[in-house]
PDB file of C-alpha atoms in Angstrom:
ATOM      1  CA  MET A   1       6.949  16.264 -20.857  1.00  0.00           C
ATOM      2  CA  PRO A   2       8.284  13.198 -19.343  1.00  0.00           C
ATOM      3  CA  LEU A   3       6.713  11.373 -16.556  1.00  0.00           C
ATOM      4  CA  SER A   4       7.998  12.618 -13.168  1.00  0.00           C
ATOM      5  CA  MET A   5       8.898  10.400 -10.192  1.00  0.00           C
ATOM      6  CA  TYR A   6       6.002  12.140  -8.328  1.00  0.00           C
ATOM      7  CA  GLN A   7       3.454  11.202 -10.941  1.00  0.00           C
ATOM      8  CA  ALA A   8       4.802   7.535 -11.016  1.00  0.00           C
ATOM      9  CA  CYS A   9       4.327   6.954  -7.252  1.00  0.00           C
ATOM     10  CA  VAL A  10       2.209   9.410  -5.239  1.00  0.00           C
ATOM     11  CA  PRO A  11      -0.919   9.460  -7.217  1.00  0.00           C
ATOM     12  CA  VAL A  12      -0.363   5.589  -7.935  1.00  0.00           C
ATOM     13  CA  PHE A  13      -0.133   4.894  -4.218  1.00  0.00           C
ATOM     14  CA  VAL A  14      -3.037   7.082  -3.387  1.00  0.00           C
ATOM     15  CA  ARG A  15      -5.209   5.402  -5.925  1.00  0.00           C
ATOM     16  CA  GLY A  16      -4.168   1.923  -4.731  1.00  0.00           C
ATOM     17  CA  LEU A  17      -4.897   2.745  -1.075  1.00  0.00           C
ATOM     18  CA  SER A  18      -8.169   4.344  -2.010  1.00  0.00           C
ATOM     19  CA  VAL A  19      -9.238   0.994  -3.740  1.00  0.00           C
ATOM     20  CA  LEU A  20      -8.056  -0.896  -0.754  1.00  0.00           C
ATOM     21  CA  ALA A  21     -10.173   1.224   1.439  1.00  0.00           C
ATOM     22  CA  ALA A  22     -13.133   0.463  -0.826  1.00  0.00           C
ATOM     23  CA  LEU A  23     -12.493  -3.193  -0.672  1.00  0.00           C
ATOM     24  CA  LEU A  24     -12.303  -3.012   3.219  1.00  0.00           C
ATOM     25  CA  GLU A  25     -15.774  -1.159   2.992  1.00  0.00           C
ATOM     26  CA  LYS A  26     -17.198  -4.107   1.096  1.00  0.00           C
ATOM     27  CA  GLY A  27     -15.687  -6.451   3.637  1.00  0.00           C
ATOM     28  CA  ALA A  28     -17.288  -4.664   6.509  1.00  0.00           C
ATOM     29  CA  ALA A  29     -20.598  -4.591   4.672  1.00  0.00           C
ATOM     30  CA  HIS A  30     -20.457  -8.377   3.981  1.00  0.00           C
ATOM     31  CA  ALA A  31     -19.632  -9.110   7.642  1.00  0.00           C
ATOM     32  CA  THR A  32     -22.652  -6.933   8.645  1.00  0.00           C
ATOM     33  CA  ALA A  33     -24.955  -8.532   6.078  1.00  0.00           C
ATOM     34  CA  THR A  34     -23.983 -12.103   6.726  1.00  0.00           C
ATOM     35  CA  GLY A  35     -23.517 -11.892  10.398  1.00  0.00           C
ATOM     36  CA  ALA A  36     -19.821 -12.912  10.016  1.00  0.00           C
ATOM     37  CA  ASP A  37     -17.373 -11.921  12.694  1.00  0.00           C
ATOM     38  CA  PRO A  38     -15.480  -8.808  11.492  1.00  0.00           C
ATOM     39  CA  ALA A  39     -12.507  -9.942  13.676  1.00  0.00           C
ATOM     40  CA  ALA A  40     -12.364 -13.332  12.036  1.00  0.00           C
ATOM     41  CA  LEU A  41     -12.232 -11.583   8.610  1.00  0.00           C
ATOM     42  CA  ILE A  42      -9.507  -9.196   9.687  1.00  0.00           C
ATOM     43  CA  ALA A  43      -7.505 -12.190  10.983  1.00  0.00           C
ATOM     44  CA  ALA A  44      -8.127 -14.360   7.773  1.00  0.00           C
ATOM     45  CA  ARG A  45      -5.136 -15.235   5.721  1.00  0.00           C
ATOM     46  CA  LEU A  46      -4.494 -17.087   2.455  1.00  0.00           C
ATOM     47  CA  ALA A  47      -1.969 -19.413   3.973  1.00  0.00           C
ATOM     48  CA  PRO A  48      -0.669 -20.085   7.467  1.00  0.00           C
ATOM     49  CA  ASP A  49       2.704 -18.381   6.697  1.00  0.00           C
ATOM     50  CA  MET A  50       1.172 -15.180   5.201  1.00  0.00           C
ATOM     51  CA  TYR A  51       0.046 -11.957   6.947  1.00  0.00           C
ATOM     52  CA  PRO A  52      -3.672 -11.805   7.840  1.00  0.00           C
ATOM     53  CA  LEU A  53      -5.856  -9.168   6.143  1.00  0.00           C
ATOM     54  CA  SER A  54      -4.937  -6.560   8.792  1.00  0.00           C
ATOM     55  CA  GLY A  55      -1.235  -7.311   8.014  1.00  0.00           C
ATOM     56  CA  GLN A  56      -1.670  -6.929   4.310  1.00  0.00           C
ATOM     57  CA  VAL A  57      -3.280  -3.541   4.851  1.00  0.00           C
ATOM     58  CA  GLN A  58      -0.445  -2.513   7.151  1.00  0.00           C
ATOM     59  CA  ARG A  59       2.180  -3.703   4.768  1.00  0.00           C
ATOM     60  CA  ALA A  60       0.434  -1.777   1.881  1.00  0.00           C
ATOM     61  CA  SER A  61       0.583   1.362   4.060  1.00  0.00           C
ATOM     62  CA  ASP A  62       4.191   0.907   4.932  1.00  0.00           C
ATOM     63  CA  ALA A  63       5.324  -0.097   1.276  1.00  0.00           C
ATOM     64  CA  SER A  64       3.853   3.191  -0.085  1.00  0.00           C
ATOM     65  CA  LYS A  65       4.779   5.588   2.764  1.00  0.00           C
ATOM     66  CA  PHE A  66       8.286   4.289   3.089  1.00  0.00           C
ATOM     67  CA  ALA A  67       8.774   4.366  -0.725  1.00  0.00           C
ATOM     68  CA  VAL A  68       7.855   8.014  -0.781  1.00  0.00           C
ATOM     69  CA  GLN A  69       9.997   8.693   2.311  1.00  0.00           C
ATOM     70  CA  ARG A  70      13.084   7.004   0.719  1.00  0.00           C
ATOM     71  CA  LEU A  71      12.501   8.843  -2.614  1.00  0.00           C
ATOM     72  CA  SER A  72      11.538  12.287  -1.177  1.00  0.00           C
ATOM     73  CA  ARG A  73      13.510  12.190   1.980  1.00  0.00           C
ATOM     74  CA  VAL A  74      10.273  13.481   3.876  1.00  0.00           C
ATOM     75  CA  GLU A  75       9.873  11.594   7.120  1.00  0.00           C
ATOM     76  CA  ALA A  76       6.841   9.322   7.047  1.00  0.00           C
ATOM     77  CA  PRO A  77       4.571   8.740  10.156  1.00  0.00           C
ATOM     78  CA  LYS A  78       5.162   5.587  12.037  1.00  0.00           C
ATOM     79  CA  PHE A  79       2.328   3.404  12.952  1.00  0.00           C
ATOM     80  CA  PRO A  80       2.404   0.561  15.567  1.00  0.00           C
ATOM     81  CA  ASP A  81       0.591  -2.145  13.563  1.00  0.00           C
ATOM     82  CA  GLU A  82      -2.171  -2.536  16.266  1.00  0.00           C
ATOM     83  CA  GLU A  83      -5.314  -2.240  13.956  1.00  0.00           C
ATOM     84  CA  THR A  84      -7.788  -4.945  14.720  1.00  0.00           C
ATOM     85  CA  THR A  85     -11.046  -3.355  13.283  1.00  0.00           C
ATOM     86  CA  PHE A  86     -12.170  -2.238   9.834  1.00  0.00           C
ATOM     87  CA  GLU A  87     -12.503   1.330  11.183  1.00  0.00           C
ATOM     88  CA  GLN A  88      -8.798   1.222  12.499  1.00  0.00           C
ATOM     89  CA  LEU A  89      -7.609  -0.101   9.145  1.00  0.00           C
ATOM     90  CA  GLN A  90      -9.558   2.660   7.297  1.00  0.00           C
ATOM     91  CA  GLU A  91      -7.980   5.321   9.729  1.00  0.00           C
ATOM     92  CA  ARG A  92      -4.503   3.859   8.876  1.00  0.00           C
ATOM     93  CA  ILE A  93      -5.205   4.115   5.184  1.00  0.00           C
ATOM     94  CA  ALA A  94      -6.509   7.691   5.530  1.00  0.00           C
ATOM     95  CA  ALA A  95      -3.435   8.696   7.474  1.00  0.00           C
ATOM     96  CA  THR A  96      -1.076   7.091   4.866  1.00  0.00           C
ATOM     97  CA  ILE A  97      -2.798   9.019   2.104  1.00  0.00           C
ATOM     98  CA  ALA A  98      -2.687  12.234   4.095  1.00  0.00           C
ATOM     99  CA  TYR A  99       1.020  11.878   4.420  1.00  0.00           C
ATOM    100  CA  LEU A 100       1.442  10.933   0.801  1.00  0.00           C
ATOM    101  CA  GLN A 101      -0.631  13.870  -0.486  1.00  0.00           C
ATOM    102  CA  GLY A 102       1.311  16.211   1.969  1.00  0.00           C
ATOM    103  CA  VAL A 103       4.740  15.461   0.361  1.00  0.00           C
ATOM    104  CA  PRO A 104       5.438  18.277  -2.151  1.00  0.00           C
ATOM    105  CA  ALA A 105       5.972  17.163  -5.634  1.00  0.00           C
ATOM    106  CA  ASP A 106       9.316  19.017  -5.824  1.00  0.00           C
ATOM    107  CA  LYS A 107      10.791  16.762  -2.994  1.00  0.00           C
ATOM    108  CA  LEU A 108      10.772  14.028  -5.623  1.00  0.00           C
ATOM    109  CA  ASP A 109      12.721  15.901  -8.161  1.00  0.00           C
ATOM    110  CA  GLY A 110      15.905  14.105  -9.041  1.00  0.00           C
ATOM    111  CA  ALA A 111      14.813  11.017  -7.057  1.00  0.00           C
ATOM    112  CA  GLU A 112      15.171   8.799 -10.064  1.00  0.00           C
ATOM    113  CA  SER A 113      18.956   8.942  -9.670  1.00  0.00           C
ATOM    114  CA  ARG A 114      18.978   8.834  -5.717  1.00  0.00           C
ATOM    115  CA  LYS A 115      20.730   5.818  -4.265  1.00  0.00           C
ATOM    116  CA  ILE A 116      18.110   3.787  -2.249  1.00  0.00           C
ATOM    117  CA  THR A 117      19.692   0.962  -0.062  1.00  0.00           C
ATOM    118  CA  LEU A 118      17.405  -1.543   1.571  1.00  0.00           C
ATOM    119  CA  ALA A 119      18.630  -3.906   4.313  1.00  0.00           C
ATOM    120  CA  PHE A 120      16.525  -6.119   6.421  1.00  0.00           C
ATOM    121  CA  GLY A 121      17.280  -9.743   7.495  1.00  0.00           C
ATOM    122  CA  ASP A 122      19.568 -11.403   4.945  1.00  0.00           C
ATOM    123  CA  PHE A 123      18.339  -9.044   2.202  1.00  0.00           C
ATOM    124  CA  ARG A 124      20.542  -6.203   1.198  1.00  0.00           C
ATOM    125  CA  GLN A 125      20.019  -4.327  -2.193  1.00  0.00           C
ATOM    126  CA  GLU A 126      20.987  -1.064  -3.523  1.00  0.00           C
ATOM    127  CA  PHE A 127      18.984   0.621  -6.337  1.00  0.00           C
ATOM    128  CA  ARG A 128      18.771   3.772  -8.380  1.00  0.00           C
ATOM    129  CA  GLY A 129      15.557   5.602  -7.366  1.00  0.00           C
ATOM    130  CA  ASP A 130      13.577   4.769 -10.481  1.00  0.00           C
ATOM    131  CA  ASP A 131      14.533   1.189 -10.409  1.00  0.00           C
ATOM    132  CA  TYR A 132      13.649   0.950  -6.733  1.00  0.00           C
ATOM    133  CA  LEU A 133      10.168   2.412  -7.532  1.00  0.00           C
ATOM    134  CA  LEU A 134       9.600   0.418 -10.560  1.00  0.00           C
ATOM    135  CA  THR A 135      11.024  -3.018  -9.709  1.00  0.00           C
ATOM    136  CA  PHE A 136      10.541  -3.136  -5.880  1.00  0.00           C
ATOM    137  CA  ALA A 137       8.255  -0.514  -4.266  1.00  0.00           C
ATOM    138  CA  LEU A 138       5.319  -0.653  -6.705  1.00  0.00           C
ATOM    139  CA  PRO A 139       5.400  -4.546  -7.019  1.00  0.00           C
ATOM    140  CA  ASN A 140       5.653  -4.893  -3.221  1.00  0.00           C
ATOM    141  CA  PHE A 141       2.716  -2.435  -2.703  1.00  0.00           C
ATOM    142  CA  TYR A 142       0.524  -4.273  -5.215  1.00  0.00           C
ATOM    143  CA  PHE A 143       1.440  -7.747  -3.775  1.00  0.00           C
ATOM    144  CA  HIS A 144      -0.139  -6.470  -0.527  1.00  0.00           C
ATOM    145  CA  VAL A 145      -3.164  -4.911  -2.056  1.00  0.00           C
ATOM    146  CA  THR A 146      -3.820  -8.049  -4.276  1.00  0.00           C
ATOM    147  CA  THR A 147      -3.354 -10.290  -1.257  1.00  0.00           C
ATOM    148  CA  ALA A 148      -5.859  -8.300   0.746  1.00  0.00           C
ATOM    149  CA  TYR A 149      -8.328  -8.690  -2.213  1.00  0.00           C
ATOM    150  CA  GLY A 150      -7.729 -12.363  -2.336  1.00  0.00           C
ATOM    151  CA  ILE A 151      -8.423 -12.798   1.374  1.00  0.00           C
ATOM    152  CA  LEU A 152     -11.635 -10.902   1.129  1.00  0.00           C
ATOM    153  CA  ARG A 153     -12.642 -12.768  -2.029  1.00  0.00           C
ATOM    154  CA  GLN A 154     -11.900 -16.174  -0.484  1.00  0.00           C
ATOM    155  CA  ALA A 155     -13.976 -15.065   2.553  1.00  0.00           C
ATOM    156  CA  GLY A 156     -16.940 -14.729   0.224  1.00  0.00           C
ATOM    157  CA  VAL A 157     -17.013 -10.906  -0.107  1.00  0.00           C
ATOM    158  CA  LYS A 158     -18.740 -10.045  -3.475  1.00  0.00           C
ATOM    159  CA  ILE A 159     -15.936  -8.346  -5.159  1.00  0.00           C
ATOM    160  CA  GLY A 160     -14.432  -8.710  -8.681  1.00  0.00           C
ATOM    161  CA  LYS A 161     -11.763  -7.237 -10.960  1.00  0.00           C
ATOM    162  CA  LEU A 162     -13.534  -3.998 -11.424  1.00  0.00           C
ATOM    163  CA  ASP A 163     -13.464  -3.546  -7.572  1.00  0.00           C
ATOM    164  CA  PHE A 164      -9.761  -4.068  -7.579  1.00  0.00           C
ATOM    165  CA  LEU A 165      -9.206  -1.650 -10.568  1.00  0.00           C
ATOM    166  CA  GLY A 166     -11.412   0.984  -8.934  1.00  0.00           C
ATOM    167  CA  PRO A 167     -13.034   4.028 -10.538  1.00  0.00           C
ATOM    168  CA  TYR A 168     -11.076   5.641 -13.233  1.00  0.00           C
ATOM    169  CA  PRO A 169     -10.316   9.269 -12.902  1.00  0.00           C
ATOM    170  CA  GLN A 170     -12.343  11.702 -15.206  1.00  0.00           C
ATOM    171  CA  PRO A 171     -10.446  13.812 -17.687  1.00  0.00           C
TER     172      PRO A 171
END
């Protein structure tokens, strides 16, 4: 049986967001253990022109939910990007996962051949659904998850590659 579009995106996004939630838990624990200001950690960024940790979490949320929305045509919730605490970021991740898990698998049937058009700023690109997922949506999602990991790591949070990979599902 071939891999379905649902299998290639919804469980992948849910897993990545779950890993991101676990990384944020370690960030919050680090702030508590070291007396660091949690707000400073949430505002930390790798470079001046990059989003802070909060923005990376918001963009990972958006990348996953909007990808599934575009592919399934099931409207995604809108979030105002106002999270300033670890708790609020965790709530956003949980709400995103709830949306993703609520999209019926059959809504992605045939999504591989759907036309997806992206247009923002000077960027305009048309994709087939499978190309959109594999060459844009998933790389974009993991860019933000990876950048969040990098911000936490740079701030001294004790995380490593296995934290990024997360626990593996048991057969």
